[in-house]
PDB file of C-alpha atoms in Angstrom:
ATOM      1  CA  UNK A 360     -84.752-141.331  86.005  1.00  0.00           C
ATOM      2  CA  UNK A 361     -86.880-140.977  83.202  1.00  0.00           C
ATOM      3  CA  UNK A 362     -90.709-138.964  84.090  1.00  0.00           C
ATOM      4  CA  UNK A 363     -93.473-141.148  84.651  1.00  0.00           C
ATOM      5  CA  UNK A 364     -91.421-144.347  85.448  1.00  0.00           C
ATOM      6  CA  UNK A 365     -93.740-146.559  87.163  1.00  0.00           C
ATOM      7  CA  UNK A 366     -96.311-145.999  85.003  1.00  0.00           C
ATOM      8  CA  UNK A 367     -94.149-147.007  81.576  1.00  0.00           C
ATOM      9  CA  UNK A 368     -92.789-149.641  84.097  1.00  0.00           C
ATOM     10  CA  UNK A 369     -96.335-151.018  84.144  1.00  0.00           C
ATOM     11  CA  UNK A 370     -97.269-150.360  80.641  1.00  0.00           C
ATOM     12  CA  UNK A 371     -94.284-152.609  79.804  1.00  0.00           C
ATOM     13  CA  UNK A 372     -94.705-155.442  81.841  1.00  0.00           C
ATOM     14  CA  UNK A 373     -98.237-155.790  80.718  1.00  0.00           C
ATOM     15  CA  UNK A 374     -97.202-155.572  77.187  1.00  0.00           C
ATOM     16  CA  UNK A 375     -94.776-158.149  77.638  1.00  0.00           C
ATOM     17  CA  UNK A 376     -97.264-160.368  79.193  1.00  0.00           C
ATOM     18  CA  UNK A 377     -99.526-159.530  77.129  1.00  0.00           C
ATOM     19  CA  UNK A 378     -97.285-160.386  73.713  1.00  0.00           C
ATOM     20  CA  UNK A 379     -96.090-163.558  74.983  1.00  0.00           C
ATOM     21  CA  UNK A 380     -99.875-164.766  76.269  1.00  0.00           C
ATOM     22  CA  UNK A 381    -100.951-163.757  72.221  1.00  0.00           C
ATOM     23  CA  UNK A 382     -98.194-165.437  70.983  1.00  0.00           C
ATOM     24  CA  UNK A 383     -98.876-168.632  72.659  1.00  0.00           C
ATOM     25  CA  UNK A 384    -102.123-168.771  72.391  1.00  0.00           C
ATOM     26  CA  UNK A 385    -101.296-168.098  68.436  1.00  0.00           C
ATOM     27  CA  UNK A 386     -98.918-171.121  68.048  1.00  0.00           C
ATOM     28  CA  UNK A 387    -101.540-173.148  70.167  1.00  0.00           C
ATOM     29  CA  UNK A 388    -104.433-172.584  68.114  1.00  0.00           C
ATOM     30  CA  UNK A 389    -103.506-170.340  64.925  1.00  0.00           C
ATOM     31  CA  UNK A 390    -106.917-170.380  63.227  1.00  0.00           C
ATOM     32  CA  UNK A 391    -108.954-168.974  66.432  1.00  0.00           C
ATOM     33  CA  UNK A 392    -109.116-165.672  64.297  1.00  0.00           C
ATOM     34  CA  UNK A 393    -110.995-167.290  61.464  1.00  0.00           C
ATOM     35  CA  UNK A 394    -113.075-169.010  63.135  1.00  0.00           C
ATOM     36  CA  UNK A 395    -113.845-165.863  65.109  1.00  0.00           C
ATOM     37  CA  UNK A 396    -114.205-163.945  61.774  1.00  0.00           C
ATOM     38  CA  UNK A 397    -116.099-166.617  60.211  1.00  0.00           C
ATOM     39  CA  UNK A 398    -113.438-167.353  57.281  1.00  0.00           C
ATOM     40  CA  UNK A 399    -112.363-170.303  55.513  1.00  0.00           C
ATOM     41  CA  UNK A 400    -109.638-172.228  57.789  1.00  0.00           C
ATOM     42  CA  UNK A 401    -105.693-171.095  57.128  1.00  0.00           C
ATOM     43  CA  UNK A 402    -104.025-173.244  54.544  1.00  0.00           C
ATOM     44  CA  UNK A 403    -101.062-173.154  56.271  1.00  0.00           C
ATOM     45  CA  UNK A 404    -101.614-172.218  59.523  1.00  0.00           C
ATOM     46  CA  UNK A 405     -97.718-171.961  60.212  1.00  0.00           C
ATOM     47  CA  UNK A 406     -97.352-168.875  58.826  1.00  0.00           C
ATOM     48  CA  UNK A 407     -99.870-167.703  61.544  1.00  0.00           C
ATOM     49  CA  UNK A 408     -98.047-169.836  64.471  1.00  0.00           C
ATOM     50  CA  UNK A 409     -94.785-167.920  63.208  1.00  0.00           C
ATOM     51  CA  UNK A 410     -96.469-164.716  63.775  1.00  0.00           C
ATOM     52  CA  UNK A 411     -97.193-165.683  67.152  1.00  0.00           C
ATOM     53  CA  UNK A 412     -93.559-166.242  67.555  1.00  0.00           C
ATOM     54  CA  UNK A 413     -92.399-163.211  66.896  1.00  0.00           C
ATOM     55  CA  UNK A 414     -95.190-161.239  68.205  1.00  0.00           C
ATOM     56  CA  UNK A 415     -94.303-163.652  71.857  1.00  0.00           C
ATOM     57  CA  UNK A 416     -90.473-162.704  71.784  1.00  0.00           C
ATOM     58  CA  UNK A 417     -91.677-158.942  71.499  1.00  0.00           C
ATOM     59  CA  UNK A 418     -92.787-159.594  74.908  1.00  0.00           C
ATOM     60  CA  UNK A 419     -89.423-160.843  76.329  1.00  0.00           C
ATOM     61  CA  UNK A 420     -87.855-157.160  74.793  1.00  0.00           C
ATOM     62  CA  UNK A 421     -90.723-155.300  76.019  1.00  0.00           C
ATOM     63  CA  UNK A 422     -89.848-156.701  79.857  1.00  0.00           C
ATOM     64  CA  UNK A 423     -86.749-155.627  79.450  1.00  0.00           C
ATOM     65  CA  UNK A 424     -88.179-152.192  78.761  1.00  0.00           C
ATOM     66  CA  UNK A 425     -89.746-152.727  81.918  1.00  0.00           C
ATOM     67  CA  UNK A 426     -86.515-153.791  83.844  1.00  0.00           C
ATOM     68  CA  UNK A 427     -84.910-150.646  82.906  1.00  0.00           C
ATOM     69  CA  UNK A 428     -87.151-148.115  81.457  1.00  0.00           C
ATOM     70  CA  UNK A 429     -83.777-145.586  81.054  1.00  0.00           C
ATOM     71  CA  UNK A 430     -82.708-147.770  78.671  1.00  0.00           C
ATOM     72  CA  UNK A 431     -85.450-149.301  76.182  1.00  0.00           C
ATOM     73  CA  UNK A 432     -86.103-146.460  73.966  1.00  0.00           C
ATOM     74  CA  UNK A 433     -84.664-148.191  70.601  1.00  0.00           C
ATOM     75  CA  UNK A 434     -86.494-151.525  71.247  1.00  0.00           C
ATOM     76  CA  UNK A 435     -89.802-149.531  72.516  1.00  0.00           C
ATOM     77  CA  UNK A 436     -89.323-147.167  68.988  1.00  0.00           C
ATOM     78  CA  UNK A 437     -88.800-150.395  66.465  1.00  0.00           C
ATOM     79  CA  UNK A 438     -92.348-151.963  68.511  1.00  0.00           C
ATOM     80  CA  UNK A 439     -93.931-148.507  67.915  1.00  0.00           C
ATOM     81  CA  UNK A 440     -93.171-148.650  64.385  1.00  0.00           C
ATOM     82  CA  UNK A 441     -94.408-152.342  63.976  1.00  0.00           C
ATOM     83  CA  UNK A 442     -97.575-150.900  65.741  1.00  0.00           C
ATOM     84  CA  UNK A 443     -97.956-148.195  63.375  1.00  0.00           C
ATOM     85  CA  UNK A 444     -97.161-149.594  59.956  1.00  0.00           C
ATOM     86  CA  UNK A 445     -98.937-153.165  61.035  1.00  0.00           C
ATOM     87  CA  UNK A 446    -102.327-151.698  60.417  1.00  0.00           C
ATOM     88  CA  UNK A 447    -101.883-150.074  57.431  1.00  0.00           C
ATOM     89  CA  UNK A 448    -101.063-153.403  55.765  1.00  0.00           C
ATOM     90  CA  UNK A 449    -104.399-154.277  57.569  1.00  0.00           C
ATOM     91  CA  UNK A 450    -106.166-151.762  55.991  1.00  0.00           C
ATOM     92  CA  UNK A 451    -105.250-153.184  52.978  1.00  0.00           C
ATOM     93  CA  UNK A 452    -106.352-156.664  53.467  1.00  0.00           C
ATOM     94  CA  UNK A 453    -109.670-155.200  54.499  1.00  0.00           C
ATOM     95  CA  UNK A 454    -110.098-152.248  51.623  1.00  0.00           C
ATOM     96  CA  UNK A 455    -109.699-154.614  49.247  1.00  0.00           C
ATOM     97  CA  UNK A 456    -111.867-157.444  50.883  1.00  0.00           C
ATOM     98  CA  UNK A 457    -109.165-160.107  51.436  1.00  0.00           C
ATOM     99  CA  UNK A 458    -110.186-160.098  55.426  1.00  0.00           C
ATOM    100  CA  UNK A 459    -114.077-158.956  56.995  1.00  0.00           C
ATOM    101  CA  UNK A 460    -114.243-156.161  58.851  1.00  0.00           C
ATOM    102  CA  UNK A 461    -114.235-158.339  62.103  1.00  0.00           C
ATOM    103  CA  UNK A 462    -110.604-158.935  61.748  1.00  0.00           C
ATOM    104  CA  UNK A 463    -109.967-155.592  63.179  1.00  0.00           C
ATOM    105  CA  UNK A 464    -109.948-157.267  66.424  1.00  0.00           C
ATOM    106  CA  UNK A 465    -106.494-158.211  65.846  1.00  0.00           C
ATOM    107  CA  UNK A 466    -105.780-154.252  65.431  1.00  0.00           C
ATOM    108  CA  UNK A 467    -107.131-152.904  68.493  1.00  0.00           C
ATOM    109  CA  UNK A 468    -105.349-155.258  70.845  1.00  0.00           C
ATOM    110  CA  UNK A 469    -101.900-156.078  68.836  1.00  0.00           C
ATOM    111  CA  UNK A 470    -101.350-152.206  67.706  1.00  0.00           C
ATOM    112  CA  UNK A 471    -103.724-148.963  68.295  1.00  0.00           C
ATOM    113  CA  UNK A 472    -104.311-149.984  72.259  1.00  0.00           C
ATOM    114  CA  UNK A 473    -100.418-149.066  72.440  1.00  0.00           C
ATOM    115  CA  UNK A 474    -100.010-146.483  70.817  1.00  0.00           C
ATOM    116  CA  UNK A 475    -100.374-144.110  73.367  1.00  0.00           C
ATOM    117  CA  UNK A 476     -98.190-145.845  76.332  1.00  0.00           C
ATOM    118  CA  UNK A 477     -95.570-146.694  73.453  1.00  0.00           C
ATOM    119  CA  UNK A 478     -95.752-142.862  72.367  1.00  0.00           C
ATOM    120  CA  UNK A 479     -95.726-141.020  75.747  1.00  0.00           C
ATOM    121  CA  UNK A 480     -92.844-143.703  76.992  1.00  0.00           C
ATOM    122  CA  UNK A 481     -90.498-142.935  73.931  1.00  0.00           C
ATOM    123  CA  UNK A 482     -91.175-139.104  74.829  1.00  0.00           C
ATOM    124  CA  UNK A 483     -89.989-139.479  78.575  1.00  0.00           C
ATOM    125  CA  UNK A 484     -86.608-141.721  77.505  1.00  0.00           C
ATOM    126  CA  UNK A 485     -85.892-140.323  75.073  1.00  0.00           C
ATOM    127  CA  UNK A 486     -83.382-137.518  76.890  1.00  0.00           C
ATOM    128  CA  UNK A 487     -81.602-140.712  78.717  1.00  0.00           C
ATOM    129  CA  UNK A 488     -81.248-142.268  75.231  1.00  0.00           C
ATOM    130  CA  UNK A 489     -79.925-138.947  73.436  1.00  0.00           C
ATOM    131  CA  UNK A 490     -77.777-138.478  76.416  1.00  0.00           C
ATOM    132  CA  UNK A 491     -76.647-142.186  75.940  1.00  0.00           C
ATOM    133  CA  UNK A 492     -75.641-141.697  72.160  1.00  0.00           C
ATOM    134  CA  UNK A 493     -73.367-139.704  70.779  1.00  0.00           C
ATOM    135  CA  UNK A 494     -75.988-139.175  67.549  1.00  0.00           C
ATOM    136  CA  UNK A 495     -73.038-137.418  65.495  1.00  0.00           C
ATOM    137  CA  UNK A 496     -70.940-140.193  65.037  1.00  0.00           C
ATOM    138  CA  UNK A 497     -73.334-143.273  66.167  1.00  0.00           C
ATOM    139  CA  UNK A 498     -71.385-144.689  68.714  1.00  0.00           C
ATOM    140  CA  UNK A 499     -72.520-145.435  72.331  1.00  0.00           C
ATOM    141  CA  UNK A 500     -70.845-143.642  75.181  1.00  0.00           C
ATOM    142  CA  UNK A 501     -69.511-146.250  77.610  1.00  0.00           C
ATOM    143  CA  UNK A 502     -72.279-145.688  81.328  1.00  0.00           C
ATOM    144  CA  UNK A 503     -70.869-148.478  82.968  1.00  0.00           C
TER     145      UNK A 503
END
């Protein structure tokens, strides 16, 4: 058992709701952000609906987290890392005035609102994963 289990238990299954409700509600409607940011209207709003796509089957991983908290520290580590190096391709779109500030909405709720939960989870699991790898030579040890 991993410390703090119900509570990343929790954090999962509400990030996993919450990814597949975004993505959704992205392929539904994939200009609601600028109209909400008061830009022009997506030329090709499919690259947007895509988004929501992937974004959405983040949420199916990130219940799986939830299943079995002892074992989603590689899935929860790749998500952290999308939610770390997403906004710094935002801040580009918004140093260089591609995007309004407004946009950042999409920040706070897709990336920095986790970053916490993501980074105290993947410091609980992470002795069941290094106890579940053999790090020298890569290969999983058999726990079944």
């Amino acid at each position: 058992m991993i410390p703090r289990r119900r509570v990343h238990r929790i954090t999962f299954v509400l990030a996993g709701v919450y990814n597949m409700a975004w993505g959704l509600y992205a392929a539904i409607d994939p200009q609601w952000l600028f109209r909400f940011a008061g830009m022009a209207p997506m030329r090709h709003p499919e690259i947007f609906m895509t988004l929501g796509m992937v974004i959405g089957l983040y949420g199916i991983l990130y219940l799986e987290v939830a299943r079995a908290p002892e074992r989603g520290w590689l899935v929860a580590a790749v998500g952290l890392a999308g939610k770390l190096l997403g906004p710094l391709g935002f801040a580009f779109v918004i140093v260089t005035g591609a995007w309004p500030p407004s946009t950042v909405v999409l920040v706070l709720t897709n990336d920095l609102l986790w970053w916490l939960p993501f980074g105290l989870y993947l410091c609980d699991a992470w002795p069941a994963f290094r106890d579940s790898t053999d790090l020298s030579g890569g290969q999983f040890t058999n726990s079944d």
